[in-house]
Structure formats: C-alpha cells, structure tokens
Amino acid sequence: MEIKPIIEVENLCAQFDDSTVLKDICFTAFPNEISVILGSSGSGKTTVMKHLIGLYSIQQGRVRVMDFRLNDLDEKGFHRFSLQMGVLFQNGALLNSLCIGENVAIPLEQHTNLPKAMIEDLVRTKLSLVELGHAARLFPAQLSGGMRKRAALARAIALDPPILFCDEPSAGLDPVTLAGLDELFLKLRKQLGITIILITHEVSSIFRLADRIVFLENGVVAYEGNLEAALRCGIPSVELFFKKARGRGEA
Amino acid sequence: MGTSETAGALNFTIEHRSVFFSGKLTLDQVDRQGKYILKELRKFPRDSLTINLDKLEGIDSSGVAFLEHIRRELSPKRIDVHIETGREDIRNVLKTFTIPEAVMPLSHEPLGFFERIGENVYHFFKSNFREYVFLMADIFVWTFTDIFEKKQHRKGEFVNQAVLIGVNAIPIVGLISFLIGLVLALQSAAQLRQFGANIFIVDLVVIAMTREMGPLLTAIMIAGRSGSAIASEVATMKVTEEVDALKTMALNPVRFIVIPKMHASICTLPFLTILANLFGIVGGMVIARFYLDIAFPVFFSRMVTVLFLKDLATGIFKSLIFSGIIVQTGAFYGFRVTGGAEGVGRFTTSAVVTSIFLVILADSIIGLMFY
C-alpha cells in the first residue's frame, strides 16, 4: 500500500520586498520519518519551515501538512492545526517572564482539562527527557543557550504532537548532550510515531537521524531523497556540503 | 462496567482484580475520559488493582502520566495499583516517560504581603540605594573631568545626544507648556475676577511657570521621553553583552555611554525649561487677554515688575538638578538589567517611574530651600 505523505509542498514561492527567497520549492515528507532540511546559511530553510507551520502566508504554490491545506486555512483551522504540531524555534522562543516549568505547562494548561497534578507530572517528565529536571524553577534568562533550546524542545513536545518541527536544535549543544537529544528524537519517532522535520547543520545528527534529506540552495531544492543517495548524487553543492561538514566533524 | 466502543476511543473493562484498557491511551482520550474512568475506579472494592495494557492501540506521555495519576488517586483508599503488559512497545513508552520524583514545586510560591515589603525594603537599602549613590559619585566626577579629557569626546556624540534629548523634545515640551499655562490661567481667572484682582493673573502665571511648572513639566516629559530611551539603550547594551565588550576593551561603560548623555542633558534641559516658561506664559497671556481683558502690553509691564532674576535662576537651577537625576536614573536601571529582553522593558518602566518620583522629590526639597 502506498503511504500518503504527511507533508506535501508544491511550487512554493516566497518573495520579501524585492528579493525572492524561495523559488518553486517542491518536496514531500512521510509519516514516522525524520526529514532533514539542509543548506547553507540564507538558503531559505527557516523560511520554508515558517511556511510549513503556517506563520507565513503562502504567496504562491500549495502546502499540505497532515489534513490541513495551509493555503486556505481560516483562524479556526489554524488553531486546530497548531494543536497538532510542536515547534522548536531557532532561539528557543521561551516566554521570559515564566520559569521553565511554567513554559512547558502552558500548552497543557491552555488546551487540556487535565488535573494540575497530572500536568505537573507531565512537565517533570518532559523536562527530564531533555535533562532539565533540575531547572524547572529557573527562568530562561538564567539558562545557557543550549539549555534554553532543550527547554523549548520540552515545551514543543508537551502535547505529544504527531509532527514536530525543529529549527537547529543542535546549535549550542555539546556533543554528549547532542547525542542524547538525537536519541530522544529517535525514541519519539519510534515509540510515539512522531514525524520530525529538522533543520540542522550538525553532520553527526544528520547521519544519526535523517531518513530523508531536502537540500536547499539559494531558495531552490537542489536535492531531495535519502541520505545514501545524497552522498553520491553528483550535485556539486550537496557533495561539497557533506565533504566540508564531515571534514569539520573529523577535525 | 466500561466505556462505549468507538474506533480508537479509550475503553476499559473491570474483571475481578484487573482493569483492561483498550483503544488509545493518549492525550485527547485522557482529557476526554480521564475523570470518568477515575470516578469508576474509585468505586473499586478491592485492595489491589492490576491495570492491563496489552490491548492498547497506542499510548503517549499523557497516558503514562494518567496511569501514575490513577495510582496516586487510589493510594489513599489503600488500593495497590500494578501496571501489567507483555508488549515491549508499551513497556518502552512507559520507560521513556517515567514520571520523575517531585523534588520541589515547579513554580515559585508568591511571597506574602509583609514578606514582600520586607524584602523590598531590605533590597533597597542593601543594594539599590548604595549602588545608586556610588554611580552618582562616579557620574558627578566624570561629568566635570571628562570635559577636559579630549579622548572622551567622540566626534559628533555630544551634538547627536543634544539633538535626541533636547532639540527633538522642543515641539512636545512647547505644546504641553502652552496648554498648561492656558489651563492654569483659565482656572485661576474665574476666582480672581470675583475679587476684582484680574491683574494678579500675571503674577500667578509668571511665577508659577518660571519657578515651578516650567522646570517640573519639562523634567517629567524628558524623564518619560529620554529617561526611558537611556534606560532601554543601556539595558539592551547590557543584555547583548556590549557593556562587557567595552570593559574588555578597557573602556569604562559609564564614561563611554552615560557621560555624553549627561553633558547633552545638562546643556539642553535649561534651554528647554526657558522655552517651557515662555510657552506657558504665552498660554496665560492668551487667557488674560480674551477672558480677563488684560491687554498684552499691560501683561508685559506687570510681568517685568513681578518677575525677579531669582525666580528664573531657581527654575534653571532645578532643571540642572533634574537633568542629572534623569540621566543617572536611566543609566542606573539600564546597568542593573537582568532577565533578557523582558527585563529591558521592566527596568525601563522602573527607570521612568523612579525618575519622575525623584524629580518631584528634588523639586519639593529645592522649593523649600528657595521659598
């Protein structure tokens, strides 16, 4: 039986002021897979992700995520769509006036009627999954960049969303914590069947996690497919990326 | 006993000492049926309950938390809850989302009313007051010494700050002063007319504006406008580590950031105050002319009679003190910022409130001194 893609992007274009950021982007992502969006800085990765999570309205092209057609999503539709996804932003985007525990509790308090004790249990669980069990009472300003990222991830998975978008989760993490985080992504995918869309430059994470790769270059998709094929695809920019990234990893 | 059968919905059946869950033990199901299931399980008459998960279609972290919740809710009834499953996938999820032990509450307990007062007073004297005085001393010394230090004068910085603090404030200061002079005269005119003391409107407006309203109004507006800008600028520099960068370049952040603003403020605020006096008096003059029939030349001649140099000098002296307070308070809060972007907003608000309070306090003290 053919598996229906969970994300379908067709001819997505985006232009801000006079600069064209995305040109005819087409790719698909499948359920229960980890898709990695790659590319050099400024290639349009975050812009693609912001289109996928509905923060940017679609100027041209079509985007479907799960059963939601983002082109014609009204306010109620966007609310339902938001409940189905978790998003880890590039800078964490934690609410600075709330402590970490409260940040993680927000989606649970606002969108469920679970008893307080259960919400607290869930917050502890999610924080301990990202190894921040000890930091629940700290405020974002008291955390390091890496800790903020992990706390934001705990908030993103608070509702066990079927699809998780992560914008550079590895930035600012040491190799041991990074490996632990990758392990968590794999667990989430295996045990809960979560689909993960990941933007990362970390080559070790790409090799550990990626089921599928979308390589962007100057706002266009230069390559889409699995990792093994990407390494031998013959596209100079893709091969150069892996060569340099591997070289840096080995160094 | 059990819930109704629908696709994917969480169901349970109780048999002897066991409860069998089927369907999905996920967030939406727990949210929808959790309370009902718990209510039914509370009626369980035995001292031991085994929850069997073998028939589950799926379980997530909320499901695991719900099982823990059941265990906790039934323990006061002395019912031992055991989880049973032969399925590895479910065992893995249970293991992944094991609820950690609650070591401390997740959020901060708010302090009581008196505790808060005590803490604030203690904090004020231990930290705020002391550091404010130290910063004041630094700024006071460097404001004078840096006039003669050529290296401290970055090209164009003084003019730039003078434009930001002083020149750009002229329209708003002028307009507000004019309106205040107008209202002051209007409110007094009705009373003075009853006693036939129309001419004293000149004394009232001129003295009130030059001694009190002019300097005070200007200072309050500059505290709101430039005080907040100074606080947020310094606070942002602190948050983005620019202040640390200056230190590592062997530059004193107070001298580099604050002193040019202090020079600009000291030079422009007295002129703004004179401008505010003028506009306020013009406002009063308009009311005197059209409400009390006091012609402009009469107003002028009376003004020359009642206005002494001491009145003007008091106002100018006040404006110098106020300019120091505004820049110093803005910088003080800016350098003390904590808590990232959110802290910048919080400390800027505190800077403005404190500036206005200190300006009014200083005004009262100077008023008593030069009465």
XYZ file of C-alpha atoms in Angstrom:
622
model
C 0.000 0.000 0.000
C 1.307 3.428 -0.925
C 1.981 5.673 2.058
C 0.378 9.093 1.871
C 2.876 11.889 2.550
C 2.279 13.833 5.753
C 3.682 17.000 4.146
C 3.338 17.982 0.530
C 4.866 21.180 -0.792
C 4.210 22.096 -4.409
C 5.794 25.028 -6.231
C 6.129 27.142 -3.113
C 7.482 30.599 -3.873
C 8.176 33.423 -1.457
C 9.242 36.958 -2.038
C 10.000 39.596 0.591
C 10.243 43.148 -0.699
C 12.276 42.786 -3.866
C 14.157 39.625 -3.009
C 12.933 36.187 -3.971
C 13.673 33.825 -1.098
C 12.008 30.611 -2.300
C 11.566 29.518 -5.908
C 9.290 26.632 -6.860
C 10.021 24.540 -3.792
C 8.635 21.003 -4.097
C 9.158 18.174 -1.623
C 7.323 15.624 0.466
C 7.770 14.181 3.944
C 6.366 10.877 5.113
C 4.802 9.916 8.423
C 7.000 8.451 11.134
C 10.123 9.675 9.344
C 12.757 12.227 10.192
C 13.215 14.648 7.322
C 16.192 16.957 7.476
C 16.201 20.281 5.646
C 19.761 21.244 4.799
C 21.503 24.062 3.072
C 23.941 26.867 3.578
C 23.062 29.978 5.595
C 20.489 32.115 3.815
C 19.314 29.300 1.553
C 15.747 29.596 2.842
C 15.488 26.729 5.365
C 13.820 28.720 8.134
C 11.546 30.426 5.598
C 10.385 27.021 4.358
C 9.740 25.921 7.924
C 7.780 29.061 8.731
C 5.583 28.336 5.727
C 5.082 24.748 6.895
C 3.968 25.847 10.362
C 1.603 28.449 8.971
C 3.420 31.543 10.234
C 3.978 32.857 6.708
C 1.007 33.047 4.407
C 1.544 31.250 1.136
C 2.054 33.702 -1.706
C 2.332 31.121 -4.450
C 2.210 27.320 -4.545
C 0.458 24.738 -2.384
C 1.298 23.313 1.035
C -0.461 20.473 2.821
C 0.519 19.325 6.313
C -1.419 16.275 7.564
C -5.001 17.006 6.514
C -4.568 20.762 6.618
C -4.293 22.663 3.361
C -2.412 25.734 4.516
C -3.417 27.856 1.509
C -6.987 28.136 2.699
C -6.670 27.761 6.445
C -9.005 30.018 8.411
C -8.475 31.051 12.035
C -10.243 28.017 13.494
C -8.397 25.732 11.107
C -5.086 27.270 12.133
C -5.970 26.732 15.797
C -6.676 23.035 15.159
C -3.524 22.778 13.069
C -1.424 24.388 15.823
C -2.577 21.770 18.298
C -1.255 19.034 16.025
C 2.301 20.300 15.845
C 5.187 21.139 18.101
C 7.703 23.761 17.067
C 11.182 24.359 18.358
C 12.294 27.793 17.187
C 15.848 28.718 16.356
C 16.270 30.820 19.506
C 14.020 28.760 21.734
C 11.326 31.446 21.959
C 10.623 30.709 25.606
C 8.447 33.203 27.444
C 10.934 35.142 29.530
C 8.508 36.117 32.255
C 7.734 32.488 33.109
C 10.019 29.885 34.616
C 10.877 26.793 32.580
C 8.288 24.625 34.327
C 5.568 27.172 33.603
C 6.697 27.466 29.988
C 6.294 23.728 29.460
C 2.985 23.683 31.338
C 1.381 26.415 29.207
C 0.091 24.236 26.322
C -1.188 21.614 28.761
C -2.977 24.179 30.918
C -4.441 26.072 27.980
C -5.562 23.190 25.775
C -6.498 20.374 28.138
C -8.583 19.886 31.247
C -6.077 17.600 32.906
C -5.766 17.830 36.686
C -2.960 20.031 37.994
C -1.041 17.102 39.489
C -1.035 15.325 36.147
C 0.150 18.426 34.337
C 2.988 18.732 36.835
C 3.896 15.090 36.250
C 3.931 15.646 32.509
C 6.091 18.765 32.867
C 8.583 16.847 35.028
C 8.640 14.008 32.510
C 9.250 16.286 29.552
C 11.926 18.249 31.381
C 13.709 15.122 32.497
C 13.598 13.819 28.906
C 15.675 16.841 27.882
C 17.788 16.536 31.043
C 16.455 19.692 32.626
C 14.630 18.086 35.520
C 16.629 20.253 37.935
C 15.899 23.529 36.126
C 12.107 23.741 36.311
C 12.123 26.800 38.554
C 14.767 28.713 36.635
C 13.868 31.498 34.238
C 15.022 31.480 30.598
C 17.452 34.333 31.281
C 19.197 32.119 33.844
C 19.864 29.329 31.332
C 22.605 28.836 28.795
C 21.741 28.850 25.083
C 21.807 25.055 24.904
C 19.600 24.689 27.973
C 17.112 27.167 26.517
C 16.951 25.078 23.353
C 16.267 21.926 25.355
C 13.624 23.641 27.463
C 11.967 24.849 24.268
C 12.009 21.286 22.964
C 10.307 20.107 26.165
C 7.590 22.699 25.542
C 7.292 21.679 21.884
C 6.577 18.047 22.821
C 4.321 18.901 25.764
C 1.188 17.799 23.898
C 2.858 14.790 22.206
C 2.180 16.290 18.781
C 2.106 13.969 15.777
C 4.504 16.272 13.944
C 7.478 18.151 15.331
C 9.361 20.977 13.588
C 12.807 21.815 14.895
C 14.913 24.722 13.685
C 18.545 23.993 14.515
C 18.065 22.108 17.784
C 21.757 21.208 17.893
C 23.157 24.751 17.951
C 24.981 25.448 21.194
C 24.943 21.860 22.445
C 27.961 19.827 23.480
C 28.469 16.504 21.672
C 27.250 14.387 24.593
C 24.030 16.364 25.052
C 23.583 16.441 21.295
C 23.819 12.656 21.104
C 21.256 12.435 23.921
C 18.941 14.763 22.033
C 19.278 12.722 18.850
C 18.465 9.628 20.901
C 15.335 11.398 22.143
C 14.257 12.226 18.578
C 14.681 8.587 17.619
C 12.685 7.466 20.664
C 9.885 9.919 19.906
C 9.701 8.672 16.361
C 9.837 5.004 17.275
C 7.637 4.965 20.334
C 5.086 7.660 19.563
C 5.276 7.621 15.778
C 6.071 11.345 15.662
C 7.123 12.775 12.322
C 10.052 15.127 12.692
C 11.126 17.909 10.358
C 14.577 19.057 11.300
C 16.779 21.909 10.202
C 20.342 21.234 11.227
C 23.916 21.684 10.078
C 25.250 19.102 12.505
C 26.621 16.315 10.348
C 26.636 13.728 13.162
C 22.924 14.366 13.733
C 22.198 14.113 10.025
C 23.879 10.725 9.850
C 22.185 9.507 13.033
C 18.701 10.736 12.235
C 17.921 11.532 8.644
C 15.537 9.247 6.790
C 15.134 11.836 4.108
C 17.002 14.938 3.057
C 15.854 18.118 1.405
C 18.841 20.221 0.333
C 18.151 23.883 -0.391
C 20.430 26.103 -2.394
C 19.621 29.768 -2.968
C 15.914 29.175 -2.408
C 15.517 26.138 -4.645
C 15.531 22.426 -3.835
C 18.869 21.134 -5.104
C 18.292 17.583 -3.866
C 15.538 15.543 -2.276
C 15.882 11.902 -1.310
C 17.596 9.602 1.160
C 20.989 10.191 2.741
C 22.919 7.412 0.988
C 21.850 8.679 -2.422
C 22.653 12.262 -1.397
C 26.282 11.332 -0.798
C 26.569 10.057 -4.368
C 24.108 12.358 -6.122
C 26.728 14.181 -8.173
C 25.338 17.603 -7.323
C 28.422 19.710 -6.525
C 26.829 21.850 -3.777
C 25.426 18.801 -1.937
C 28.646 16.858 -2.143
C 30.673 19.894 -1.088
C 28.388 20.393 1.909
C 28.903 16.849 3.157
C 32.588 16.919 2.389
C 33.129 20.126 4.362
C 30.769 19.110 7.135
C 32.477 15.736 7.520
C 35.878 17.386 7.471
C 34.795 19.729 10.244
C 33.348 16.806 12.236
C 36.539 14.819 11.968
C 38.632 17.846 12.857
C -18.611 -1.907 33.509
C -16.836 0.087 30.775
C -16.986 2.923 28.309
C -18.698 2.770 24.940
C -16.878 1.195 21.981
C -15.833 3.623 19.223
C -12.812 3.394 16.914
C -9.614 4.455 18.677
C -11.538 5.573 21.762
C -10.220 4.582 25.143
C -12.249 1.756 26.691
C -11.891 -0.147 29.879
C -13.409 -3.245 31.445
C -13.062 -4.332 35.040
C -12.829 -8.019 35.776
C -12.143 -9.322 39.292
C -8.915 -7.536 40.366
C -7.957 -6.259 36.910
C -8.875 -3.408 34.626
C -8.240 -3.860 30.912
C -7.633 -0.767 28.819
C -8.147 -0.850 25.068
C -8.099 1.788 22.355
C -5.718 4.730 22.666
C -4.387 5.948 25.986
C -3.368 9.309 24.533
C -3.777 12.958 25.491
C -7.108 13.573 23.766
C -8.638 10.400 25.219
C -7.300 11.030 28.711
C -8.528 14.604 28.525
C -11.982 13.429 27.429
C -12.475 10.359 29.623
C -9.900 10.559 32.386
C -12.250 11.957 35.023
C -14.953 9.381 34.296
C -12.521 6.459 34.397
C -11.037 7.673 37.661
C -14.502 8.077 39.171
C -15.351 4.482 38.258
C -12.042 3.155 39.562
C -12.554 4.908 42.891
C -15.511 2.595 43.419
C -13.201 -0.411 43.106
C -13.897 -2.557 46.174
C -10.621 -4.497 46.493
C -7.188 -3.643 47.875
C -5.246 -4.469 44.726
C -5.780 -3.431 41.132
C -3.878 -4.560 38.079
C -4.075 -2.384 35.015
C -3.576 -4.433 31.879
C -2.372 -2.533 28.797
C -1.989 -5.395 26.310
C -4.999 -4.403 24.224
C -3.950 -0.763 23.811
C -3.624 0.626 20.299
C -1.324 3.378 21.462
C -0.040 5.243 24.472
C 1.759 8.557 24.866
C 3.269 10.556 27.715
C -0.168 11.728 28.869
C -1.259 8.091 29.066
C 1.736 7.296 31.248
C 1.001 10.304 33.440
C -2.625 9.179 33.695
C -1.585 5.743 34.973
C 0.557 7.443 37.603
C -2.398 9.694 38.437
C -4.624 6.643 38.947
C -2.020 5.117 41.249
C -1.780 8.317 43.284
C -5.542 8.860 43.472
C -6.224 5.294 44.638
C -3.456 5.092 47.207
C -5.453 6.926 49.945
C -8.068 4.179 49.557
C -5.283 1.656 50.186
C -5.595 0.190 46.708
C -2.284 -1.038 45.315
C -2.078 -0.385 41.595
C 0.093 -2.548 39.346
C 0.720 -1.985 35.671
C 0.849 -5.122 33.572
C 1.817 -5.540 29.944
C 3.541 -8.152 27.881
C 4.091 -5.790 24.977
C 7.557 -4.394 24.507
C 6.457 -1.274 22.627
C 4.258 -0.222 25.528
C 6.950 -1.093 28.065
C 9.352 1.164 26.135
C 6.933 4.093 26.224
C 6.367 3.540 29.959
C 10.118 3.569 30.456
C 10.715 6.672 28.308
C 8.066 8.730 30.020
C 8.670 7.574 33.594
C 7.472 10.328 35.896
C 10.424 11.718 37.830
C 10.070 12.148 41.560
C 8.704 15.545 42.600
C 11.640 17.110 44.433
C 10.330 20.672 44.526
C 7.333 22.620 43.241
C 7.603 23.574 39.573
C 6.784 27.243 40.025
C 7.745 29.806 42.621
C 5.361 30.304 45.510
C 4.433 34.004 45.660
C 5.670 35.801 48.767
C 3.216 37.117 51.325
C 2.370 40.824 51.535
C 4.613 41.634 54.527
C 7.410 39.387 53.291
C 7.356 41.290 50.009
C 7.530 44.657 51.786
C 10.372 43.419 53.971
C 12.304 42.010 51.070
C 11.884 45.162 49.001
C 12.995 47.442 51.839
C 15.987 45.204 52.599
C 16.896 45.023 48.925
C 16.507 48.783 48.524
C 18.956 49.657 51.273
C 21.349 46.773 50.723
C 21.684 47.145 47.007
C 19.727 49.861 45.192
C 20.475 52.846 47.407
C 24.141 52.025 47.840
C 24.776 51.429 44.164
C 22.773 54.494 43.177
C 24.965 56.677 45.398
C 28.158 55.082 44.032
C 27.046 55.604 40.443
C 26.053 59.173 41.278
C 29.533 59.836 42.649
C 31.162 58.368 39.520
C 28.946 60.330 37.180
C 29.393 63.547 39.166
C 33.191 63.350 38.987
C 33.415 62.247 35.351
C 30.892 64.838 34.203
C 33.408 67.510 35.207
C 36.689 65.757 34.493
C 35.674 64.436 31.063
C 35.054 67.954 29.795
C 38.830 68.288 29.734
C 39.593 64.760 28.525
C 39.891 65.000 24.757
C 39.836 61.225 24.252
C 36.429 61.007 25.860
C 34.847 63.218 23.215
C 33.750 61.008 20.376
C 33.167 63.078 17.271
C 29.563 64.205 16.940
C 28.353 62.318 20.004
C 27.533 65.394 22.082
C 25.583 67.029 19.244
C 23.825 63.777 18.485
C 22.726 63.345 22.111
C 21.791 67.010 22.420
C 19.522 66.670 19.401
C 17.963 63.469 20.742
C 17.409 64.730 24.274
C 16.836 68.422 23.684
C 16.047 69.539 20.149
C 13.664 66.701 19.327
C 11.722 67.415 22.520
C 11.019 71.068 21.659
C 7.616 70.559 19.962
C 6.089 68.435 22.721
C 7.558 70.492 25.574
C 6.355 73.710 23.912
C 2.855 72.422 23.269
C 2.322 70.930 26.722
C 3.689 74.047 28.444
C 1.428 76.301 26.394
C -1.604 74.194 27.328
C -0.653 74.078 30.999
C -0.171 77.870 31.082
C -3.530 78.215 29.404
C -5.343 75.940 31.820
C -3.597 77.419 34.852
C -4.736 80.913 33.856
C -8.210 79.740 32.942
C -8.815 78.027 36.290
C -7.450 80.996 38.259
C -9.190 83.682 36.205
C -12.674 82.776 37.372
C -11.612 83.069 41.026
C -9.595 86.290 40.604
C -12.391 88.013 38.724
C -14.745 87.572 41.702
C -12.404 89.730 43.776
C -11.583 92.203 41.027
C -7.994 91.030 41.152
C -7.703 90.347 37.436
C -4.202 91.780 37.118
C -2.801 89.220 39.561
C -3.283 86.544 36.913
C 0.077 87.789 35.586
C 1.821 87.209 38.936
C 0.291 83.783 39.224
C 1.129 82.543 35.753
C 4.607 84.057 35.536
C 5.810 82.971 38.959
C 4.195 79.540 38.811
C 5.634 78.849 35.380
C 9.172 80.081 35.981
C 9.660 78.730 39.477
C 7.642 75.557 39.397
C 5.682 74.384 36.394
C 8.258 75.087 33.682
C 11.156 73.113 35.167
C 8.927 70.363 36.581
C 6.892 69.780 33.445
C 9.972 69.761 31.247
C 11.729 67.328 33.563
C 8.730 64.981 33.699
C 8.444 64.964 29.924
C 12.165 64.404 29.433
C 12.085 61.628 32.056
C 9.342 59.899 30.082
C 10.915 60.534 26.720
C 14.682 60.498 27.117
C 14.942 58.756 30.508
C 13.217 55.696 29.080
C 15.373 55.857 25.938
C 18.559 55.997 28.013
C 17.446 53.125 30.261
C 16.415 50.888 27.381
C 19.544 51.705 25.362
C 21.893 50.890 28.240
C 19.830 47.825 29.217
C 19.886 46.479 25.669
C 23.641 47.041 25.538
C 23.966 45.109 28.792
C 21.783 42.232 27.570
C 23.624 41.976 24.253
C 26.988 41.997 26.066
C 28.058 45.318 24.514
C 28.805 46.610 28.007
C 31.055 43.602 28.634
C 32.726 44.210 25.282
C 33.518 47.797 26.323
C 35.039 46.543 29.580
C 37.246 44.071 27.730
C 38.455 46.934 25.536
C 39.455 48.751 28.732
C 36.716 51.327 28.266
C 34.598 52.421 31.194
C 30.942 51.893 30.187
C 29.740 54.784 32.360
C 32.168 57.229 30.805
C 31.634 55.893 27.319
C 27.835 55.669 27.328
C 26.471 57.855 30.106
C 28.699 60.921 30.337
C 27.990 62.209 26.775
C 24.289 61.918 27.564
C 24.819 63.757 30.839
C 26.679 66.598 29.093
C 23.964 66.848 26.454
C 21.211 66.767 29.045
C 22.822 69.419 31.263
C 23.275 71.711 28.284
C 19.817 71.297 26.788
C 17.421 70.964 29.727
C 17.866 74.567 30.967
C 17.057 75.841 27.461
C 14.047 73.566 27.247
C 12.956 74.916 30.624
C 13.258 78.523 29.422
C 11.240 77.544 26.364
C 8.601 75.882 28.553
C 8.421 79.065 30.679
C 7.886 81.183 27.586
C 5.196 78.971 26.101
C 3.419 78.673 29.465
C 3.419 82.444 29.891
C 2.100 82.893 26.352
C -0.720 80.457 27.199
C -1.566 82.508 30.281
C -1.327 85.714 28.261
C -3.895 84.457 25.759
C -6.408 83.707 28.536
C -5.663 87.020 30.254
C -6.340 88.866 27.001
C -9.527 87.124 25.962
C -11.018 86.166 29.337
C -9.971 88.998 31.646
C -9.449 91.768 29.054
C -5.830 92.359 30.064
C -4.064 93.704 27.020
C -0.698 92.267 26.013
C 1.298 95.458 26.877
C -0.309 95.550 30.326
C 0.557 91.881 30.818
C 4.164 92.607 29.769
C 4.616 95.583 32.030
C 3.199 93.694 35.010
C 5.391 90.690 34.179
C 8.535 92.824 34.215
C 7.507 94.137 37.630
C 6.813 90.785 39.291
C 9.466 88.619 37.700
C 12.801 88.577 39.534
C 16.035 87.046 38.435
C 15.826 84.730 41.455
C 12.663 83.135 40.034
C 14.343 82.403 36.722
C 17.545 81.248 38.387
C 15.637 78.891 40.688
C 13.968 77.298 37.678
C 17.264 76.930 35.813
C 18.971 75.502 38.903
C 16.167 72.983 39.265
C 16.471 71.970 35.630
C 20.186 71.255 36.086
C 19.463 69.018 39.072
C 16.619 67.307 37.201
C 18.775 66.607 34.164
C 21.299 64.875 36.408
C 18.565 62.800 38.062
C 17.018 61.711 34.757
C 20.248 60.566 33.094
C 21.623 58.999 36.274
C 18.402 57.054 36.987
C 18.071 55.844 33.404
C 21.674 54.654 33.394
C 21.348 53.096 36.855
C 18.414 50.906 35.828
C 19.971 50.175 32.461
C 23.146 48.802 34.043
C 21.191 46.712 36.548
C 19.016 44.932 33.996
C 18.515 41.187 34.366
C 16.232 38.791 32.566
C 16.925 39.359 28.883
C 14.502 41.168 26.607
C 11.680 41.037 29.136
C 13.989 42.620 31.719
C 14.692 45.571 29.411
C 11.016 46.545 29.415
C 10.650 46.024 33.164
C 13.731 48.050 34.071
C 12.847 50.832 31.638
C 9.453 51.214 33.308
C 11.131 51.301 36.721
C 13.597 53.909 35.449
C 10.825 56.251 34.319
C 8.753 55.840 37.478
C 11.784 56.362 39.724
C 12.993 59.345 37.663
C 9.648 61.104 37.980
C 9.461 60.338 41.688
C 12.991 61.645 42.302
C 12.363 64.737 40.189
C 9.275 65.612 42.239
C 11.132 64.850 45.477
C 14.027 67.082 44.424
C 11.574 69.774 43.348
C 9.949 69.729 46.786
C 13.312 69.977 48.557
C 14.577 72.807 46.329
C 11.201 74.526 46.631
C 11.554 74.523 50.419
C 15.134 75.772 50.191
C 14.409 78.725 47.898
C 10.949 79.624 49.086
